[in-house]
XYZ file of C-alpha atoms in Angstrom:
629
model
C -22.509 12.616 94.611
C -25.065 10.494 96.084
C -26.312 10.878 99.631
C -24.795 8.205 101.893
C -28.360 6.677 103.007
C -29.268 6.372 98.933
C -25.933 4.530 98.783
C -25.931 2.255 101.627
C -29.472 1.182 100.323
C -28.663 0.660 96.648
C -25.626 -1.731 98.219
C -27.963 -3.585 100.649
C -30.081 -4.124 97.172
C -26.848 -5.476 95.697
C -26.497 -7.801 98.147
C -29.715 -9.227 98.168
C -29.860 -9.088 94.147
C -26.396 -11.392 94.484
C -28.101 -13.369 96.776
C -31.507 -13.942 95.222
C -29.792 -14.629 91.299
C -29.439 -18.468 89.775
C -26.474 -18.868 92.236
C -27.602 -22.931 91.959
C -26.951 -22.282 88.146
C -24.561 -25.925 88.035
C -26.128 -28.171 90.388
C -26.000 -30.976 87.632
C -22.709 -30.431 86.590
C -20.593 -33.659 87.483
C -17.407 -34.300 87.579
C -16.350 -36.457 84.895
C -15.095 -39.535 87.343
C -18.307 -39.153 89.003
C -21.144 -41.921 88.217
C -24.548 -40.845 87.028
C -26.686 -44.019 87.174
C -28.713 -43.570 90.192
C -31.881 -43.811 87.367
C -33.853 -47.378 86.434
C -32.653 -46.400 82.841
C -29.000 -45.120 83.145
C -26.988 -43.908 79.884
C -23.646 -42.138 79.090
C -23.280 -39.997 76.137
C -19.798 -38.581 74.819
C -20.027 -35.839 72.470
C -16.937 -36.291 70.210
C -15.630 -35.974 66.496
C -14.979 -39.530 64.935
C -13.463 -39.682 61.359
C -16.078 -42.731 59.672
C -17.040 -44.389 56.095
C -20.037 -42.316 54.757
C -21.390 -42.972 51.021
C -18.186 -42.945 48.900
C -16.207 -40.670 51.100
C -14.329 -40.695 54.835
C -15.796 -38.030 56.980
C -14.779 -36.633 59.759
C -17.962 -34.878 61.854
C -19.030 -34.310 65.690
C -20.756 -37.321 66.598
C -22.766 -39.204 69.862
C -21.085 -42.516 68.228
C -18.162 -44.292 69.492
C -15.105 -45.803 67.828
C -16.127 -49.171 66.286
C -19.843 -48.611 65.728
C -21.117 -48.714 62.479
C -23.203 -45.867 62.249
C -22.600 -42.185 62.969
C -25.766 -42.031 65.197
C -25.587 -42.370 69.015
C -26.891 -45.397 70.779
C -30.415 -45.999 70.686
C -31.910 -45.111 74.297
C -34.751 -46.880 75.658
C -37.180 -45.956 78.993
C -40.510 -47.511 79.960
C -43.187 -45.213 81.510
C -43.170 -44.858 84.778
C -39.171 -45.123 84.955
C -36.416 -42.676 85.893
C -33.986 -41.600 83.648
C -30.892 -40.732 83.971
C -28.035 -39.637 81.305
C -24.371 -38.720 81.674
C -23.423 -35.761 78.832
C -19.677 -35.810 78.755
C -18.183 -33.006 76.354
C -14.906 -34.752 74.405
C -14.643 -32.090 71.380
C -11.702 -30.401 70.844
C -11.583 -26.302 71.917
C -10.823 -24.219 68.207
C -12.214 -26.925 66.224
C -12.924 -25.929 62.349
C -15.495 -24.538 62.006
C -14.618 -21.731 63.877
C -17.374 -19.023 65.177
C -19.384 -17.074 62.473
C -17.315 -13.450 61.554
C -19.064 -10.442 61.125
C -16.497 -10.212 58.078
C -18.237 -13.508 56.326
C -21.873 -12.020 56.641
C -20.260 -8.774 55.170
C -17.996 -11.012 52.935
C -21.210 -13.182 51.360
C -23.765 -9.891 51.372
C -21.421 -8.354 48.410
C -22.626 -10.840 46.244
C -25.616 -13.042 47.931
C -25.861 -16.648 46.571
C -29.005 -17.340 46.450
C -32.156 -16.047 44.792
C -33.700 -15.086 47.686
C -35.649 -11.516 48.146
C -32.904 -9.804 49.349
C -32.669 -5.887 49.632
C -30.803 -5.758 45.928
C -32.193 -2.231 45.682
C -29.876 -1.469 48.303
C -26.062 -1.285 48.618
C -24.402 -2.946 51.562
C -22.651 -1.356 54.494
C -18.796 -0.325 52.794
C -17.047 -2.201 55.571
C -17.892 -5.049 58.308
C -17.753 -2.733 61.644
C -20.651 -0.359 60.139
C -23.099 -3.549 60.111
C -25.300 -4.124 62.941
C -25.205 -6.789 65.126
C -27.836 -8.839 66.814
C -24.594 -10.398 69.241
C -26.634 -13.066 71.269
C -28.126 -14.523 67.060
C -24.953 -14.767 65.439
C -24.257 -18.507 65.534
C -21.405 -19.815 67.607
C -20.713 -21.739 70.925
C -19.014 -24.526 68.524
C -17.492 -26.821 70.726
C -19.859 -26.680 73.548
C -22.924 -28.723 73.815
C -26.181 -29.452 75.495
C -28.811 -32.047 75.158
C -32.416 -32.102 74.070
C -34.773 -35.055 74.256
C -36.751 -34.636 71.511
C -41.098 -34.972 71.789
C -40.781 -36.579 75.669
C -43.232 -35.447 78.285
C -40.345 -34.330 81.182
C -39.001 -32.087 82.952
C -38.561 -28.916 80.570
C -34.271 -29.078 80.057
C -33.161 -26.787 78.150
C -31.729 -24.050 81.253
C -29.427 -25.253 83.823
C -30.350 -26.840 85.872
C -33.102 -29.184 84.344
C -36.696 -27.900 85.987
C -35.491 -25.016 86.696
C -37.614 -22.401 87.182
C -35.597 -19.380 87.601
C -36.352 -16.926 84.974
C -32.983 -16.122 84.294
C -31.496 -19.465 84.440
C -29.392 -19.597 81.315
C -28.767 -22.083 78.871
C -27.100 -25.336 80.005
C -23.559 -25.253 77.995
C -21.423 -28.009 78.304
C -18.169 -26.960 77.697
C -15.403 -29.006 76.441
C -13.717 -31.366 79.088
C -16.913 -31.280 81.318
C -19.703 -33.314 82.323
C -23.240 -32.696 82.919
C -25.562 -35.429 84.813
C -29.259 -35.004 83.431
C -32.000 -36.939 85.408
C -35.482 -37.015 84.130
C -38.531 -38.892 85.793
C -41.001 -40.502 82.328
C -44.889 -40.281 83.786
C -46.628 -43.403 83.768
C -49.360 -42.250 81.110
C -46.647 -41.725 78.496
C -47.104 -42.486 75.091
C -45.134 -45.333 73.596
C -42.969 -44.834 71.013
C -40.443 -43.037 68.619
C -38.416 -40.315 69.887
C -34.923 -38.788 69.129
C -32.590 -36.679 70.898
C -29.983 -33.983 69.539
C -28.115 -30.849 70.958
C -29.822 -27.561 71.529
C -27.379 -25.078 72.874
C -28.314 -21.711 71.206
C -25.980 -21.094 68.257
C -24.564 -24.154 67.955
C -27.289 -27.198 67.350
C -27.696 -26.325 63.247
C -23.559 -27.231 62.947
C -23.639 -29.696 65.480
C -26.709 -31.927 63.589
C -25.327 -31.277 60.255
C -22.037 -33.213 62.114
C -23.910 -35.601 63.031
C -25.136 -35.216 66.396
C -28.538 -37.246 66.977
C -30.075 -40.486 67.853
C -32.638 -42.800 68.428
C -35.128 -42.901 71.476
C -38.162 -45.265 72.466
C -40.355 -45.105 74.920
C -42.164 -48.496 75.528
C -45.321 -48.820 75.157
C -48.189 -51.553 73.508
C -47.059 -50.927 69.741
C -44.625 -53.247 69.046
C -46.032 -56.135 70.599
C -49.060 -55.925 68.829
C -47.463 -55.722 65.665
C -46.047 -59.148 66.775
C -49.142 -59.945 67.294
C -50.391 -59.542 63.888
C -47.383 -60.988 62.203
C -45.212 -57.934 61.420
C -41.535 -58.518 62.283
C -39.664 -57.224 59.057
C -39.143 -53.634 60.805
C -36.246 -51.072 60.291
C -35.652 -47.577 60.838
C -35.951 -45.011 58.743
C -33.299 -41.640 59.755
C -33.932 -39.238 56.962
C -30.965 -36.305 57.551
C -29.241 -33.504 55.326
C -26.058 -33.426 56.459
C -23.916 -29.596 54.665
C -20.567 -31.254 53.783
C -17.746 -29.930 51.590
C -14.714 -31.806 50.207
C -11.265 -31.396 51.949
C -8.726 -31.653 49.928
C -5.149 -30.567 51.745
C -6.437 -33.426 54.377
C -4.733 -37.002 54.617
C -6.642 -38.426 56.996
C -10.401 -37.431 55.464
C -12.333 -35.664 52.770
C -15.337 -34.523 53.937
C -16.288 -32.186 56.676
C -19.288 -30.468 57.962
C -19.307 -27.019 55.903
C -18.909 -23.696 57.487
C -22.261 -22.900 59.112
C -22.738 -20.036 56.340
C -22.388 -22.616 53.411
C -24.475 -24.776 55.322
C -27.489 -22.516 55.650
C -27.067 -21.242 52.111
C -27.194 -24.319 50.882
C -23.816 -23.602 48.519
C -22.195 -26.909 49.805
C -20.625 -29.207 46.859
C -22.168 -31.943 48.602
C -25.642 -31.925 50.041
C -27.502 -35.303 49.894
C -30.324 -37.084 51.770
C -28.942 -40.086 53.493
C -31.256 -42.476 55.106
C -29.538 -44.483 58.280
C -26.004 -42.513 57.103
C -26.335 -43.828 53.757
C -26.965 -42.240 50.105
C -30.012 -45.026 48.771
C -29.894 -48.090 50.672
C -31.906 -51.025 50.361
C -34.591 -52.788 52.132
C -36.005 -56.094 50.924
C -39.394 -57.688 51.728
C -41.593 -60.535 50.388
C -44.665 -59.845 48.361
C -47.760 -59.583 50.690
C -45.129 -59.306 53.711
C -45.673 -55.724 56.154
C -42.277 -53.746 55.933
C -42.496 -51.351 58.501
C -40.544 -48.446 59.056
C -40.294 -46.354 61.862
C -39.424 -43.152 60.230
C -37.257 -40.378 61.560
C -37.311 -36.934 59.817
C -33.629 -35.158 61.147
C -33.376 -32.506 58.429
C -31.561 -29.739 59.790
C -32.882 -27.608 57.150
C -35.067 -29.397 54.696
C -38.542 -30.734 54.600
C -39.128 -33.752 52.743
C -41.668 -36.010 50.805
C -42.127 -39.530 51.385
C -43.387 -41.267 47.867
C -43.597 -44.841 47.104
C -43.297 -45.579 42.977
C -42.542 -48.534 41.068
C -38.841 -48.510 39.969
C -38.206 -46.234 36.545
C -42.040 -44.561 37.449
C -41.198 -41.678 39.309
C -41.394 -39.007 37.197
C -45.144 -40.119 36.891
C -47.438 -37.702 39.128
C -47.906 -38.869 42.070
C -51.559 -39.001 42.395
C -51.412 -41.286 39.415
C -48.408 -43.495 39.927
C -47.784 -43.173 43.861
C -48.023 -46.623 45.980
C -50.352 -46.196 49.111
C -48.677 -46.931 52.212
C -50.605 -46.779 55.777
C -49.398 -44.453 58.785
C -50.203 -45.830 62.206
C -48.299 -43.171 64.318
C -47.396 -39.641 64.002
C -44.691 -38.064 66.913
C -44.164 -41.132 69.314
C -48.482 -41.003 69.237
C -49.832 -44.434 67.794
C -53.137 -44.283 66.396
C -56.326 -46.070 66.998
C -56.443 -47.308 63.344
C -54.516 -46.979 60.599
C -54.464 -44.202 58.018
C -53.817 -44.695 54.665
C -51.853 -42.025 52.729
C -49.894 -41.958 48.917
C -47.535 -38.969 49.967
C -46.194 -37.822 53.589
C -44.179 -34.044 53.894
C -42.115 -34.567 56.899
C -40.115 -31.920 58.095
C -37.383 -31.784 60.807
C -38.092 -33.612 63.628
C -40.955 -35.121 62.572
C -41.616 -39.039 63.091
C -44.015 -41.747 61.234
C -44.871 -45.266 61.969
C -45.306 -46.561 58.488
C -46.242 -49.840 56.830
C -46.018 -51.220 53.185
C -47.058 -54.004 51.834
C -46.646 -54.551 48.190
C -48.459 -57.265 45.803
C -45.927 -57.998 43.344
C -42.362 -58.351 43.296
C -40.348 -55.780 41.947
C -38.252 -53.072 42.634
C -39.274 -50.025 43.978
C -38.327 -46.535 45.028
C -39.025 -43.709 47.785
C -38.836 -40.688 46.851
C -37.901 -36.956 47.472
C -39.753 -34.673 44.684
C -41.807 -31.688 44.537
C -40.247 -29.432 47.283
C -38.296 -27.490 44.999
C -40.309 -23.792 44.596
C -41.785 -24.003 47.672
C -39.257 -24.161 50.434
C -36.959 -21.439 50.106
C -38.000 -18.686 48.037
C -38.876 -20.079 44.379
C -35.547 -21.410 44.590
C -36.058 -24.393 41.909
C -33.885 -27.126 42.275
C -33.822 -26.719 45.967
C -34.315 -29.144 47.745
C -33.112 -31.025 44.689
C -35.552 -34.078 43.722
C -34.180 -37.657 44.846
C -34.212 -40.905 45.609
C -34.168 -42.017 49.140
C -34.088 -45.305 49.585
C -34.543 -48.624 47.238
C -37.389 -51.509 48.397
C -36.283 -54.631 46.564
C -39.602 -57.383 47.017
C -39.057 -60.650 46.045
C -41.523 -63.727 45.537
C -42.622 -65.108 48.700
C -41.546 -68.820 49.201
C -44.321 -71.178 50.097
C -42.545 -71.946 53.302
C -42.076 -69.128 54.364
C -45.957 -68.393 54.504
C -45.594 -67.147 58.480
C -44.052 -63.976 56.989
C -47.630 -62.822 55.824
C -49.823 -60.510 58.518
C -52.415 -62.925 60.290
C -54.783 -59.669 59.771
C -55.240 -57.049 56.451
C -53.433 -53.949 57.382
C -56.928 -52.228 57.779
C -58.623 -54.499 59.558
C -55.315 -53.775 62.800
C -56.469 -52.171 65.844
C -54.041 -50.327 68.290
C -54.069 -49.391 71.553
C -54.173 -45.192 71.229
C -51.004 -43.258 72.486
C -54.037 -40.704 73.901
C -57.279 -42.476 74.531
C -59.867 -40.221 72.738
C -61.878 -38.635 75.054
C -58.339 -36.854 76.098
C -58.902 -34.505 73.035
C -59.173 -31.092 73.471
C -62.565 -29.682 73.321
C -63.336 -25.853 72.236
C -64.904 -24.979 75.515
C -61.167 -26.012 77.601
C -59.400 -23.387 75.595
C -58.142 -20.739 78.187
C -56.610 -18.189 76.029
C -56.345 -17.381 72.559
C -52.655 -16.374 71.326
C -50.882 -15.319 68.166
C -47.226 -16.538 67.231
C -45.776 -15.038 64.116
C -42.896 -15.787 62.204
C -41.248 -13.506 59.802
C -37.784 -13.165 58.279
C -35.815 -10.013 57.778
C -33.416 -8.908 54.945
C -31.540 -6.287 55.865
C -28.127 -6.114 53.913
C -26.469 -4.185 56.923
C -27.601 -6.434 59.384
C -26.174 -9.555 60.928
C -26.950 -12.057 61.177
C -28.186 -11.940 57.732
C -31.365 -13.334 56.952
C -32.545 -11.672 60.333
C -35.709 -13.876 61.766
C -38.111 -12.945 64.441
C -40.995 -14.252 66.083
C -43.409 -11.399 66.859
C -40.690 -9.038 65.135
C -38.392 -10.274 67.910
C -35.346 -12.221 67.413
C -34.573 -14.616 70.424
C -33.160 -13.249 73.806
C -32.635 -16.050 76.569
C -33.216 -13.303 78.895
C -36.550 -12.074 77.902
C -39.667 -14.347 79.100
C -41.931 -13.848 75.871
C -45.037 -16.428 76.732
C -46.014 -17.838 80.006
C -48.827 -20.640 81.025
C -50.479 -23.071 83.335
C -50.199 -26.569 84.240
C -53.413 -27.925 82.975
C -54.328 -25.162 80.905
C -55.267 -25.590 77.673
C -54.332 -22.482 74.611
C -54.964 -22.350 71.043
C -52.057 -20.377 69.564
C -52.680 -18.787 65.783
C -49.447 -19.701 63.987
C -48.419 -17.493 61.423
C -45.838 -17.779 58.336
C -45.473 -14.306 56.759
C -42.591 -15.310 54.636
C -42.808 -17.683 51.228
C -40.766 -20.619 53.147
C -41.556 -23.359 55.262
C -41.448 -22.793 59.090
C -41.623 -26.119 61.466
C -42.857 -25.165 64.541
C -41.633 -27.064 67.828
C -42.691 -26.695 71.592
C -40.951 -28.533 74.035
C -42.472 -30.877 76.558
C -45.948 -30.410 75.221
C -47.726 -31.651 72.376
C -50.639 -30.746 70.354
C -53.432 -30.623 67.951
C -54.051 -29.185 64.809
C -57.519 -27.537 63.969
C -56.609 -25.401 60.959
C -54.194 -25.140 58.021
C -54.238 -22.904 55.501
C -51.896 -20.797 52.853
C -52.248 -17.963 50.159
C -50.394 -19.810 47.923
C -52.081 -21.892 45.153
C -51.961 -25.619 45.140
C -51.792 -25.717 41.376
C -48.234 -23.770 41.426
C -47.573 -26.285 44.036
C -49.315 -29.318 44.036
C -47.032 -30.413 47.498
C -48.917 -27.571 49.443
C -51.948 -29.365 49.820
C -50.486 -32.374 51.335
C -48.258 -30.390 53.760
C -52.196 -29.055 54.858
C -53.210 -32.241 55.486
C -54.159 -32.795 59.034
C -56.433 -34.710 61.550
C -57.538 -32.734 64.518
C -57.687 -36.348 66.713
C -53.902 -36.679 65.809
C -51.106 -35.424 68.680
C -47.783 -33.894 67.530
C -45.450 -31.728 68.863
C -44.020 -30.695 65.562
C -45.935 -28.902 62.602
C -45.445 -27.485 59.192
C -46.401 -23.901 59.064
C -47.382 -23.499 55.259
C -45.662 -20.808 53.373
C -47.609 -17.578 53.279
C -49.953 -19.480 55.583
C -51.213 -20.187 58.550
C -52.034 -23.263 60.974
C -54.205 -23.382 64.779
C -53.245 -25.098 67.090
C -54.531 -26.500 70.484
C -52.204 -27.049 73.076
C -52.555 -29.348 76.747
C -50.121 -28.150 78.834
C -48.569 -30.767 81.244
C -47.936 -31.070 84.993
C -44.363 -30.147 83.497
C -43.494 -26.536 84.782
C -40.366 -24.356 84.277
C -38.506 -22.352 81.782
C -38.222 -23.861 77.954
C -38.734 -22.857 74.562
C -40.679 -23.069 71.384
C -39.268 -22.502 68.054
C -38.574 -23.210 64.072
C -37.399 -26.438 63.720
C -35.264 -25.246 60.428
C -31.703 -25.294 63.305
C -30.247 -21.849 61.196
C -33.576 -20.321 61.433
C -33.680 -20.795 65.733
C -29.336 -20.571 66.005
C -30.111 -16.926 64.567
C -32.963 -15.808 66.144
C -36.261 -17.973 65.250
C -36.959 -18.967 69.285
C -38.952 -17.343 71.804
C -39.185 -17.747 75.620
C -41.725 -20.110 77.324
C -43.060 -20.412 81.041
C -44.800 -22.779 82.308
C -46.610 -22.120 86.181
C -45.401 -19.235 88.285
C -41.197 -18.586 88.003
C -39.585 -17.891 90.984
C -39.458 -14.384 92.090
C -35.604 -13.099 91.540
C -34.643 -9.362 92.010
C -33.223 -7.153 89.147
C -31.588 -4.157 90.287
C -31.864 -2.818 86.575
C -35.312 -3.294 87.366
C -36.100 -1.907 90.561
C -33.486 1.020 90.615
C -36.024 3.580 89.873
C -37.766 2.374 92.412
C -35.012 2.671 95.030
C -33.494 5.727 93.572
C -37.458 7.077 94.382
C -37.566 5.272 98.388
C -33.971 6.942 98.766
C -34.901 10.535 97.445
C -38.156 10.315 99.595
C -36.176 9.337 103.102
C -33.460 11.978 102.524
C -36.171 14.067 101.805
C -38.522 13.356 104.760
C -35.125 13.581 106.684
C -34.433 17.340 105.901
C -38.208 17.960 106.221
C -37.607 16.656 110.020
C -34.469 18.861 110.752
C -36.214 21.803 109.070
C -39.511 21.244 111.449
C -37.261 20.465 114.460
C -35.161 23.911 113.971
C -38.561 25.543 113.247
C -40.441 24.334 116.433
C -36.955 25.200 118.589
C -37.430 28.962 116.939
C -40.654 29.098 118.042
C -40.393 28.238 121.685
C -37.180 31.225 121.434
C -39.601 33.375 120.319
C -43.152 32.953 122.278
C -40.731 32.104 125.771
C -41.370 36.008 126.759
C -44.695 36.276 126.071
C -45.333 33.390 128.149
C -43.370 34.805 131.020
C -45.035 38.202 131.146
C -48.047 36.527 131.361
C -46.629 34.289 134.358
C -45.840 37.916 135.819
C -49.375 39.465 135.279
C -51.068 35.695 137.176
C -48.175 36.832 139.887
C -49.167 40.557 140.747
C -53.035 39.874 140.600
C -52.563 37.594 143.143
């Protein structure tokens, strides 16, 4: 039993342990009747599931779109630098919607017999029943019907733990659960890059299903770029949303056919139905004029797929690329517009990346962009996955003589831009800080769930666990590494970056993609980045005047839902006391004052004894004084 001092202190450390913790955890939780406009850009969002036309099917996903629209992306959001921002997140899905939460039974279920040729522990037999696997509990992906929201690329306030800047270190994530409402407010610098952006959930577990339902849009920040293409006489522009959605066919359903797989079908890629769509659609069409500028503002929303972006003449894309492949120019990678543009014959975009693209083509014709040369590379040697395709169909037709104002006033190389980053922001060798090493790995463990296991550093994600921390204004070059033979997309939040190095063991004749996946420009900002398989890329990071707690990640959603994701902080957290942490510590202070107590009643009797004992001494000598006198 412990003393009654040790336990009064460990309470009074209770107390102040309840006292200091994220108590302020929901300050920007709303109620639902309550406004949330008090930005200069105001929004509402409304997480739902809408049954909707997609290719040749009805489908019935979780959407930001409303009854009515004709797309199943949420509105396009707009904010100019220097604004406020402010965005209502109200939560209208269903509790217990299909798909339900991931079973350990299906990981057991699927490891029997895995699906895919993927370097699995074969050697090994798995666990003979479910309850003998081990579980990673805070990896395995659920948290369905719940929802967050993630502005995707923006310098603001970090957003991912409730309540948006914080910077309690054990803030959790912000879950929005069904029937509630969550009011985010943001404040865009005035130096902010103009434009393309996106936004999508990001609520651990949940924002791989949630994306391949549909959940994602559009967002600009304004800036110089589109008036200047005015300027030079480019008007035909469109957008270009490249996304994977993992959809099965229902059959024992009136009222749809299609619905976003089970998340286990999704990641394994077993779906019946697994198509690119561009804009929600399997090949549409764009038309242009011959010597007209078709731009594209390109959107990459894989959930789990890279991509290539190929321009052939109709019926010539099974030519090789270098031979047949239609130049295009890039003028802005990430929301970051360049100086100049660049001109390229392939792109590899991966999730979440963006390009500002123009085309121009000579003759009329039909033409083609195309998906190829993936397969074997991605996932494993797994050939035929991602399968080859066609994205999207450019019809050009003759250009009538009076229509001549369609042409550019100016050759597409000879266009100047006014930089997203003026160059002498660049990040020079000698502003480098620190020097840090991020690696990601997967795991294969048969008995283990989830199953494939990923880590970064050999750890799989815990909210709870700060794994990096930095300045404001600091400046780190982070060594990122792939150990596995699959692409990684690496994502930081609120920061973006440059690329100094790329490199991979694998050869570029086995895969002649590779070397255009390497392809970098060390000038060029992004805040999203292929990590080659077997392969490496460095990295130089700015950090902001942004501070808090947020996250950096694989931008593959399965690979972060189950475990892929590591802790970031940004300037000094606020100080918040763990008992866990400090009971040794007390236990010690409360064994030493009990301790110093009985040392003090032992002295005390001791020094009583001794006056008891040298009293008569002291008297006969009172005595002797006494007679002499």
């Amino acid at each position: 039993m412990l003393p009654s001092s040790l336990v009064a202190l460990l309470s009074s450390a209770a107390i102040l342990s309840f006292m200091a913790g994220p108590t302020l955890g929901a300050t920007d939780f709303i109620d639902c009747n309550s406004p949330c406009n008090g930005g200069d850009a105001n929004y509402e969002l409304t997480a739902s599931i809408r049954t909707m036309p997609m290719m040749n099917y009805t489908y019935k996903g979780r959407t930001y779109s409303r009854e009515g629209d004709d797309t199943f992306m949420g509105p396009t959001m707009r904010v100019a630098p220097g604004q406020s921002l402010w965005i209502k997140l109200r939560n209208e899905i269903p509790m217990d919607l299909n798909p339900k939460q991931v079973e350990i039974e299906e990981y057991w279920e699927m490891l029997k017999k895995p699906g895919e040729k993927i370097k699995y522990q074969y050697y090994k037999e798995p666990v003979s029943k479910p309850e003998y696997m081990k579980v990673d509990h805070p990896n395995i992906p659920h948290n369905f019907d719940a929802t967050n929201l993630h502005l995707h690329g923006l310098d603001v306030e970090v957003h991912m733990f409730d309540p948006v800047n914080t910077h309690n270190p054990d803030a959790p994530h912000i879950s929005i659960e069904p029937g509630q409402c969550y009011c985010y407010r943001f404040n865009v610098p005035h130096h902010h890059p103009g434009g393309m952006y996106w936004y999508h959930p990001h609520l651990h577990g949940s924002t791989a299903l949630q994306m391949w339902g549909g959940m994602l849009g559009v967002f600009y920040v304004d800036g110089p770029l589109e008036d200047e293409m005015a300027a030079f006489g480019v008007s035909n522009v469109h957008e270009f949303v490249i996304w994977d959605p993992a959809l099965r066919a229902v059959h024992n359903e009136p009222s749809h056919n299609l619905e976003v797989d089970r998340f286990l079908l999704g990641q394994t890629t077993l779906s019946k139905i697994h198509p690119f769509l561009v804009n929600g659609k399997y090949n549409p069409t764009f038309t242009t004029a011959a010597g007209q500028v078709l731009w594209l503002r390109s959107l990459c929303a894989t959930v789990e797929n890279e991509n290539t972006f190929i321009v052939y003449r109709q019926g010539e894309e099974d030519q090789p690329w270098d031979d047949a492949a239609i130049p295009f120019w890039v003028v802005g990678s990430d929301g970051v517009t360049y100086q100049k543009p660049q001109q390229k014959h392939i792109l590899v975009m991966a999730g979440a990346q963006r390009e500002e693209i123009l085309l121009q083509f000579e003759e009329p014709g039909t033409y083609v962009i195309s998906q190829q040369g993936i397969e074997g590379m991605q996932f494993f040697d797994m050939y035929g996955h991602p399968h080859n395709q066609i994205l999207a169909t450019i019809v050009v037709h003759e250009l009538e003589a009076e229509k001549s104002s369609l042409l550019p006033n100016k050759p597409i190389t000879d266009m100047r831009f006014t930089p997203g980053y003026d160059p002498g922001e660049d990040i020079q060798a000698h502003d480098i800080a620190k020097t840090e090493t991020i690696v990601f790995t997967m795991g294969a463990n048969r008995d283990q769930a989830p199953f494939p296991q990923y880590y970064v550093n050999g750890k799989s994600f815990a909210p709870d666990r700060i794994d990096f921390f930095a300045h404001p204004g600091e400046a780190v070059e982070y060594i990122l590494i792939n150990g596995n033979h699959n692409v990684h997309p690496f994502h930081i939040h609120v920061n973006r970056f440059q690329i100094q190095e790329m490199g991979s063991e694998l050869s570029t004749e086995t895969y002649p993609v590779l070397k255009h996946v390497m392809e970098f420009d060390p000038s060029v900002w992004r805040d999203t980045v292929v990590v080659p398989p077997n392969g490496r890329a460095r990295i130089w990071v700015q950090y902001k005047n942004y501070t808090g707690k947020t996250v950096f990640h694989c931008h593959f959603l399965a690979h972060e839902d189950t475990g892929m994701m590591s802790t970031l902080f940004i300037g000094p957290p606020d100080y918040v006391f763990r008992l866990e942490e400090n009971l040794p510590l007390l236990i010690g202070v409360a064994v030493g004052m009990v301790f110093a107590g009985v040392i003090f009643v032992v002295m005390g009797c001791r020094n009583g004894d001794q006056q008891t004992v040298y009293r008569p001494v002291a008297t006969m000598n009172e005595l002797k004084v006494k007679a002499q006198d």
